[in-house]
């Protein structure tokens, strides 16, 4: 595993130009999290329509892994129900906890490729101290969902 | 050039080729330290100050010999002024709680600094809350120094203690402790110095430093973890109450009361770090065999080379002074567009170990306007090759992240 596998272009692109960055006015749900060891910070705000995520905004600061993971996450959860998001979160966590040698197929357009761009983060597994960076956004997302007006 | 390259072979951890530039967090241990602890544990170990048997006497002698060695190393005229603690943090907490709770109350002020490590800041926040005293801070100037004019303005009869670092673990600067102490004393305030970065890297004489308390750790000066030192001027230690109660620290105990053992033992409740004291003794021997002036000269030569070469790395900023004046061998840096953790990961791929993050100085990070920095720190075993590897890694990081393109 080389550094180019960790810092794939799609990761650096999301790091430099985070998607859905900013704040929502009077969001339905909001949560913030910090990684006390490294100081990475992330705030997530969500709006819902028909029990699906209609708008999402993130704000924060941190390393390329934490910020790009959160940025990709905002794209992945658009229009998803709570159950769908929980499934997605579990799939992401499963990917992060795979045996270091296992590699999942890296074609975001293949049938059943639920994680899409997020699969580019699988290189993080080889750097165990950085897994908490990749997970920050997802942990904060679950906190936000806990206070969301969803059934 | 101060050539200490022959020392590297004394550090087994470095044999795997790691470019270890994180001595500011903790230093590596040379073979003489490891062997001293091993030999002591195999031949002379028992609890101290308790047994009437020969082994306990031998162990006590070794423990007290370490105290004497440390006293000599820092120029303490009275060996009793050296208190062994679990580390610099415990030493600073002993002052905050043992001295602070006795002498602070509503209307009093504690003066710390904006650049302080959490270890000399958070205990004072806790003690301020408990006593009703207020906590104020000496600010930093834009050229990374303590603002001494502001310090003079802030001093007053209500300032009871000044808590200041002897060398910043982020900026590398050496505040003028003598000046700060003299001024504080003129206002009747005590001075406690976090010397965790200072004592390992320079010749310190506590008498000429002028402070009332200084705290440092063994593990940053080639010794083991688990032991540190609180030096206190005798009259300042006499004003200090024990912060922990237990065995060892008492003179007499009834069911409802106790009297304290003499200084320093009243500050050493419970079984102390005995094997670690032997290791610290060996670490001091090792450092003095090099000579502390040589240690400092070597640190500064590497710092000068590094500062010069870092100035050519695209997008890199030094968070601290770029001259060697009143400075030690710690360099914090950031590259625009590359987070410190990414820097550290990329450097690690090249075998370079640096610290990344907030360095237990979050208020200072906010003052600097950065979330985190990467920090390289030098010690006796480092060579110019370590700097080559550092510069190579930083350039690689810039390329990967497209800095300047």
Coordinates of N, CA, C and O in Angstrom, one line a residue, chain A residues 23-146:
Chain A
X23 N -24.0 25.9 6.6 CA -24.9 25.7 7.7 C -26.3 25.8 7.1 O -26.6 26.5 6.1
X24 N -27.3 25.1 7.8 CA -28.7 25.2 7.4 C -29.4 26.2 8.4 O -29.0 26.2 9.6
X25 N -30.4 26.9 7.9 CA -31.1 27.7 8.8 C -32.1 26.9 9.5 O -32.9 26.2 8.9
X26 N -32.1 26.9 10.9 CA -33.0 26.2 11.7 C -33.2 24.7 11.2 O -34.3 24.3 10.9
X27 N -32.1 23.9 11.3 CA -32.2 22.5 10.8 C -33.0 21.7 11.7 O -33.2 21.9 12.9
X28 N -33.6 20.6 11.1 CA -34.4 19.6 11.9 C -33.5 18.9 12.9 O -34.0 18.4 14.0
X29 N -32.3 18.7 12.6 CA -31.4 17.9 13.5 C -30.0 18.5 13.3 O -29.6 18.9 12.2
X30 N -29.2 18.4 14.4 CA -27.9 19.0 14.4 C -27.0 18.2 15.4 O -27.5 17.9 16.5
X31 N -25.8 18.0 15.1 CA -24.9 17.4 16.1 C -23.5 17.8 15.8 O -23.2 18.1 14.6
X32 N -22.7 17.9 16.8 CA -21.3 18.2 16.6 C -20.4 17.2 17.3 O -20.8 16.7 18.4
X33 N -19.3 17.0 16.7 CA -18.4 16.0 17.4 C -16.9 16.5 17.2 O -16.6 17.3 16.4
X34 N -16.1 16.0 18.1 CA -14.7 16.3 18.1 C -13.9 15.1 18.4 O -14.4 14.2 19.2
X35 N -12.8 14.9 17.8 CA -11.9 13.8 18.1 C -10.9 14.4 19.1 O -10.0 15.1 18.7
X36 N -11.0 14.1 20.4 CA -10.2 14.8 21.4 C -8.7 14.6 21.2 O -7.9 15.4 21.6
X37 N -8.4 13.5 20.7 CA -7.0 13.1 20.6 C -6.3 14.0 19.5 O -5.2 14.5 19.7
X38 N -7.0 14.3 18.4 CA -6.3 15.0 17.4 C -6.9 16.4 17.1 O -6.4 17.2 16.4
X39 N -8.1 16.7 17.7 CA -8.7 18.0 17.6 C -9.6 18.2 16.4 O -10.1 19.3 16.2
X40 N -9.7 17.1 15.6 CA -10.6 17.3 14.4 C -12.1 17.6 14.9 O -12.5 17.0 15.8
X41 N -12.7 18.5 14.1 CA -14.1 18.9 14.5 C -15.0 18.8 13.4 O -14.6 19.0 12.2
X42 N -16.3 18.5 13.7 CA -17.3 18.4 12.6 C -18.6 18.7 13.2 O -19.0 18.2 14.2
X43 N -19.4 19.5 12.4 CA -20.8 19.8 12.7 C -21.6 19.3 11.6 O -21.3 19.5 10.4
X44 N -22.7 18.6 11.9 CA -23.6 18.2 10.8 C -25.0 18.7 11.1 O -25.5 18.7 12.2
X45 N -25.7 19.2 10.0 CA -27.1 19.7 10.1 C -27.9 19.0 9.1 O -27.4 18.8 7.9
X46 N -29.1 18.6 9.4 CA -29.9 17.8 8.5 C -31.3 18.4 8.5 O -31.9 18.8 9.5
X47 N -31.9 18.4 7.3 CA -33.4 18.6 7.1 C -34.0 17.4 6.5 O -33.3 16.6 5.8
X48 N -35.2 17.2 6.8 CA -35.9 16.0 6.3 C -37.2 16.3 5.6 O -37.9 17.3 5.9
X49 N -37.5 15.5 4.7 CA -38.8 15.6 4.0 C -39.3 14.2 3.7 O -38.6 13.4 3.2
X50 N -40.5 13.9 4.1 CA -41.1 12.5 4.0 C -40.1 11.5 4.6 O -39.9 10.4 4.0
X51 N -39.6 11.8 5.8 CA -38.7 10.9 6.5 C -37.4 10.6 5.7 O -36.7 9.6 5.9
X52 N -37.1 11.4 4.7 CA -35.8 11.3 4.0 C -35.0 12.5 4.2 O -35.6 13.6 4.3
X53 N -33.7 12.3 4.1 CA -32.8 13.5 4.2 C -33.0 14.4 2.9 O -32.8 13.9 1.8
X54 N -33.4 15.6 3.1 CA -33.6 16.5 2.0 C -32.4 17.5 1.9 O -32.1 17.9 0.8
X55 N -31.8 17.8 3.0 CA -30.7 18.8 3.0 C -29.7 18.4 4.0 O -30.1 17.9 5.1
X56 N -28.4 18.5 3.7 CA -27.4 18.3 4.7 C -26.3 19.3 4.5 O -26.0 19.7 3.4
X57 N -25.8 19.7 5.7 CA -24.6 20.7 5.7 C -23.6 20.2 6.7 O -24.0 19.7 7.8
X58 N -22.4 20.4 6.3 CA -21.3 20.1 7.3 C -20.4 21.3 7.4 O -20.2 22.1 6.5
X59 N -19.8 21.4 8.6 CA -18.7 22.4 8.8 C -17.7 21.8 9.8 O -18.1 21.0 10.6
X60 N -16.5 22.1 9.6 CA -15.5 21.6 10.5 C -14.1 21.9 10.0 O -13.9 22.5 9.0
X61 N -13.2 21.3 10.8 CA -11.8 21.4 10.3 C -11.1 20.1 10.8 O -11.4 19.5 11.8
X62 N -10.1 19.7 10.0 CA -9.4 18.5 10.4 C -8.6 18.0 9.2 O -8.4 18.7 8.2
X63 N -8.1 16.8 9.3 CA -7.2 16.3 8.3 C -8.0 15.9 7.0 O -9.2 15.9 7.0
X64 N -7.3 15.5 6.0 CA -7.9 15.2 4.7 C -8.9 14.0 4.8 O -9.9 13.9 4.2
X65 N -8.5 13.1 5.7 CA -9.3 11.8 5.8 C -10.6 12.1 6.5 O -11.7 11.7 6.0
X66 N -10.6 12.9 7.6 CA -11.9 13.1 8.3 C -12.8 14.0 7.5 O -14.0 13.8 7.4
X67 N -12.2 15.0 6.8 CA -13.0 16.0 6.1 C -13.5 15.4 4.8 O -14.7 15.7 4.4
X68 N -12.7 14.7 4.1 CA -13.2 14.1 2.9 C -14.2 13.0 3.1 O -15.2 12.9 2.4
X69 N -14.1 12.2 4.2 CA -15.0 11.2 4.5 C -16.4 11.8 4.8 O -17.4 11.3 4.3
X70 N -16.4 12.9 5.5 CA -17.6 13.6 5.8 C -18.3 14.2 4.6 O -19.5 14.1 4.4
X71 N -17.4 14.8 3.7 CA -17.9 15.3 2.5 C -18.6 14.3 1.6 O -19.7 14.5 1.1
X72 N -17.9 13.2 1.4 CA -18.5 12.1 0.6 C -19.8 11.5 1.3 O -20.7 11.2 0.6
X73 N -19.8 11.5 2.6 CA -20.9 11.0 3.3 C -22.2 11.9 3.0 O -23.3 11.4 2.8
X74 N -22.0 13.2 2.9 CA -23.1 14.1 2.7 C -23.8 13.8 1.3 O -25.0 13.9 1.2
X75 N -22.9 13.4 0.4 CA -23.5 13.0 -1.0 C -24.2 11.7 -0.9 O -25.3 11.5 -1.5
X76 N -23.6 10.8 -0.1 CA -24.2 9.4 -0.1 C -25.5 9.3 0.7 O -26.3 8.4 0.4
X77 N -25.8 10.3 1.6 CA -27.0 10.1 2.4 C -28.2 11.0 1.8 O -29.3 10.9 2.4
X78 N -28.0 11.7 0.8 CA -29.1 12.6 0.2 C -30.2 11.7 -0.2 O -30.0 10.7 -0.9
X79 N -31.4 12.1 0.3 CA -32.6 11.3 -0.1 C -32.8 10.0 0.5 O -33.7 9.2 0.1
X80 N -32.0 9.7 1.5 CA -32.0 8.3 2.1 C -32.9 8.4 3.4 O -32.9 9.4 4.1
X81 N -33.5 7.3 3.7 CA -34.3 7.2 5.0 C -33.3 6.8 6.1 O -32.2 6.4 5.8
X82 N -33.8 6.9 7.3 CA -33.0 6.5 8.4 C -32.5 5.1 8.3 O -31.3 4.9 8.6
X83 N -33.3 4.2 8.0 CA -32.9 2.8 7.9 C -31.8 2.6 6.8 O -30.8 1.9 7.0
X84 N -32.0 3.3 5.7 CA -31.0 3.3 4.6 C -29.7 3.8 5.1 O -28.6 3.3 4.8
X85 N -29.7 4.9 5.9 CA -28.5 5.5 6.3 C -27.8 4.6 7.3 O -26.6 4.5 7.3
X86 N -28.6 4.0 8.2 CA -28.0 3.0 9.1 C -27.3 1.9 8.4 O -26.2 1.4 8.8
X87 N -27.9 1.4 7.4 CA -27.3 0.3 6.6 C -26.0 0.8 6.0 O -25.0 0.1 6.0
X88 N -26.0 2.0 5.4 CA -24.9 2.6 4.8 C -23.7 2.8 5.8 O -22.6 2.4 5.5
X89 N -24.1 3.2 7.0 CA -23.1 3.4 8.0 C -22.4 2.1 8.4 O -21.2 2.0 8.6
X90 N -23.3 1.1 8.5 CA -22.8 -0.2 8.8 C -21.8 -0.8 7.7 O -20.8 -1.3 8.0
X91 N -22.2 -0.5 6.5 CA -21.4 -0.9 5.4 C -20.0 -0.2 5.4 O -19.0 -0.8 5.1
X92 N -20.1 1.1 5.7 CA -18.8 1.8 5.8 C -18.0 1.3 6.9 O -16.8 1.1 6.8
X93 N -18.6 1.0 8.1 CA -17.8 0.5 9.2 C -17.2 -0.9 8.9 O -16.1 -1.2 9.3
X94 N -18.0 -1.7 8.2 CA -17.6 -3.0 7.8 C -16.3 -2.9 6.9 O -15.3 -3.6 7.0
X95 N -16.4 -1.9 6.0 CA -15.3 -1.7 5.1 C -14.0 -1.3 5.9 O -12.9 -1.8 5.6
X96 N -14.2 -0.5 6.9 CA -13.1 0.0 7.7 C -12.5 -1.1 8.6 O -11.3 -1.0 9.0
X97 N -13.3 -2.1 8.9 CA -12.9 -3.1 9.8 C -12.4 -4.4 9.1 O -12.0 -5.4 9.7
X98 N -12.5 -4.4 7.8 CA -12.0 -5.5 7.0 C -10.6 -5.8 7.3 O -9.8 -4.9 7.7
X99 N -10.2 -7.1 7.2 CA -8.9 -7.5 7.3 C -8.0 -6.6 6.4 O -8.3 -6.3 5.3
X100 N -6.9 -6.2 7.0 CA -6.0 -5.2 6.2 C -5.7 -5.7 4.8 O -5.4 -4.8 3.9
X101 N -5.6 -7.0 4.6 CA -5.2 -7.5 3.2 C -6.3 -7.5 2.3 O -6.1 -7.5 1.0
X102 N -7.6 -7.6 2.8 CA -8.7 -7.8 1.9 C -9.0 -6.4 1.2 O -8.8 -5.4 1.7
X103 N -9.4 -6.5 -0.1 CA -9.6 -5.3 -0.8 C -10.9 -5.5 -1.5 O -11.2 -6.5 -2.2
X104 N -11.8 -4.5 -1.4 CA -13.1 -4.6 -2.1 C -12.9 -4.0 -3.4 O -12.1 -3.1 -3.6
X105 N -13.7 -4.4 -4.4 CA -13.6 -4.0 -5.7 C -13.8 -2.5 -5.8 O -14.7 -1.9 -5.2
X106 N -12.9 -1.9 -6.6 CA -13.0 -0.4 -6.6 C -13.5 0.1 -7.9 O -12.9 0.7 -8.7
X107 N -14.8 -0.2 -8.1 CA -15.5 0.4 -9.3 C -16.8 1.0 -8.8 O -17.8 0.3 -8.6
X108 N -16.8 2.3 -8.5 CA -18.0 2.9 -7.9 C -19.3 2.7 -8.8 O -20.4 2.8 -8.3
X109 N -19.1 2.4 -10.1 CA -20.3 2.3 -10.9 C -20.8 0.8 -11.1 O -21.8 0.6 -11.7
X110 N -20.1 -0.1 -10.4 CA -20.5 -1.5 -10.6 C -21.8 -1.7 -9.9 O -22.1 -1.0 -9.0
X111 N -22.6 -2.8 -10.4 CA -23.8 -3.0 -9.7 C -23.6 -3.3 -8.2 O -22.7 -4.0 -7.9
X112 N -24.4 -2.8 -7.4 CA -24.4 -3.0 -5.9 C -23.3 -2.3 -5.2 O -22.9 -2.5 -4.1
X113 N -22.7 -1.3 -5.9 CA -21.6 -0.5 -5.3 C -22.2 0.6 -4.4 O -22.3 1.8 -4.8
X114 N -22.7 0.2 -3.3 CA -23.5 1.2 -2.5 C -22.7 2.3 -1.9 O -23.2 3.4 -1.7
X115 N -21.4 2.1 -1.7 CA -20.6 3.1 -1.0 C -20.0 4.2 -2.0 O -19.7 5.3 -1.6
X116 N -20.0 3.8 -3.3 CA -19.5 4.8 -4.3 C -18.2 5.3 -4.0 O -17.2 4.6 -3.6
X117 N -18.0 6.7 -4.1 CA -16.7 7.3 -3.8 C -16.1 6.9 -2.5 O -14.9 6.9 -2.3
X118 N -17.0 6.6 -1.5 CA -16.5 6.3 -0.2 C -15.5 5.1 -0.2 O -14.7 5.0 0.7
X119 N -15.7 4.3 -1.2 CA -14.8 3.1 -1.3 C -13.3 3.5 -1.4 O -12.4 2.8 -1.1
X120 N -13.1 4.8 -1.9 CA -11.8 5.2 -2.0 C -11.1 5.4 -0.7 O -9.8 5.5 -0.6
X121 N -11.9 5.3 0.4 CA -11.3 5.5 1.7 C -10.7 4.2 2.3 O -10.2 4.1 3.4
X122 N -10.9 3.1 1.5 CA -10.5 1.8 2.1 C -9.0 1.7 2.4 O -8.6 0.9 3.2
X123 N -8.2 2.6 1.7 CA -6.8 2.6 2.0 C -6.4 3.0 3.4 O -5.4 2.7 3.9
X124 N -7.4 3.6 4.1 CA -7.2 4.1 5.5 C -7.0 2.9 6.4 O -6.3 3.0 7.4
X125 N -7.5 1.7 6.0 CA -7.4 0.5 6.9 C -6.0 0.2 7.2 O -5.7 -0.4 8.2
X126 N -5.1 0.5 6.3 CA -3.7 0.2 6.4 C -3.0 1.1 7.4 O -1.9 0.9 7.8
X127 N -3.7 2.1 7.8 CA -3.2 3.1 8.8 C -4.1 3.2 10.0 O -4.9 4.1 10.1
X128 N -4.0 2.2 10.9 CA -5.1 2.0 11.9 C -5.3 3.3 12.7 O -6.5 3.6 13.1
X129 N -4.3 4.1 13.0 CA -4.6 5.3 13.8 C -5.4 6.3 13.0 O -6.0 7.2 13.7
X130 N -5.5 6.1 11.7 CA -6.3 7.1 11.0 C -7.8 6.7 10.8 O -8.6 7.4 10.2
X131 N -8.1 5.5 11.2 CA -9.5 5.0 11.0 C -10.5 5.9 11.8 O -11.6 6.2 11.3
X132 N -10.0 6.4 13.0 CA -10.9 7.2 13.7 C -11.2 8.6 13.0 O -12.2 9.2 13.2
X133 N -10.2 8.9 12.2 CA -10.4 10.2 11.3 C -11.6 9.9 10.4 O -12.5 10.7 10.2
X134 N -11.5 8.8 9.7 CA -12.5 8.5 8.6 C -13.9 8.3 9.3 O -14.9 8.5 8.6
X135 N -13.9 7.9 10.5 CA -15.2 7.5 11.2 C -15.9 8.7 11.8 O -17.0 8.7 12.2
X136 N -15.1 9.8 12.0 CA -15.7 11.0 12.8 C -17.0 11.4 12.2 O -18.0 11.5 13.0
X137 N -17.1 11.7 10.9 CA -18.4 12.2 10.3 C -19.5 11.2 10.6 O -20.7 11.6 10.8
X138 N -19.3 9.9 10.5 CA -20.3 8.9 10.6 C -20.8 8.9 12.0 O -22.0 8.7 12.3
X139 N -19.9 9.0 13.0 CA -20.3 9.0 14.4 C -21.2 10.2 14.7 O -22.2 10.1 15.4
X140 N -20.8 11.4 14.1 CA -21.6 12.6 14.4 C -22.9 12.4 13.7 O -24.0 12.9 14.2
X141 N -23.0 11.8 12.5 CA -24.2 11.6 11.7 C -25.2 10.8 12.6 O -26.4 11.2 12.7
X142 N -24.7 9.8 13.2 CA -25.6 8.9 14.0 C -26.2 9.7 15.2 O -27.4 9.5 15.6
X143 N -25.4 10.6 15.7 CA -25.9 11.4 16.8 C -27.0 12.4 16.4 O -28.0 12.6 17.0
X144 N -26.7 12.9 15.2 CA -27.8 13.8 14.6 C -29.1 13.1 14.4 O -30.2 13.6 14.6
X145 N -28.9 11.9 13.8 CA -30.2 11.1 13.5 C -30.9 10.8 14.8 O -32.2 10.7 14.8
X146 N -30.2 10.6 15.9 CA -30.9 10.3 17.2 C -31.8 11.4 17.6 O -32.8 11.2 18.3

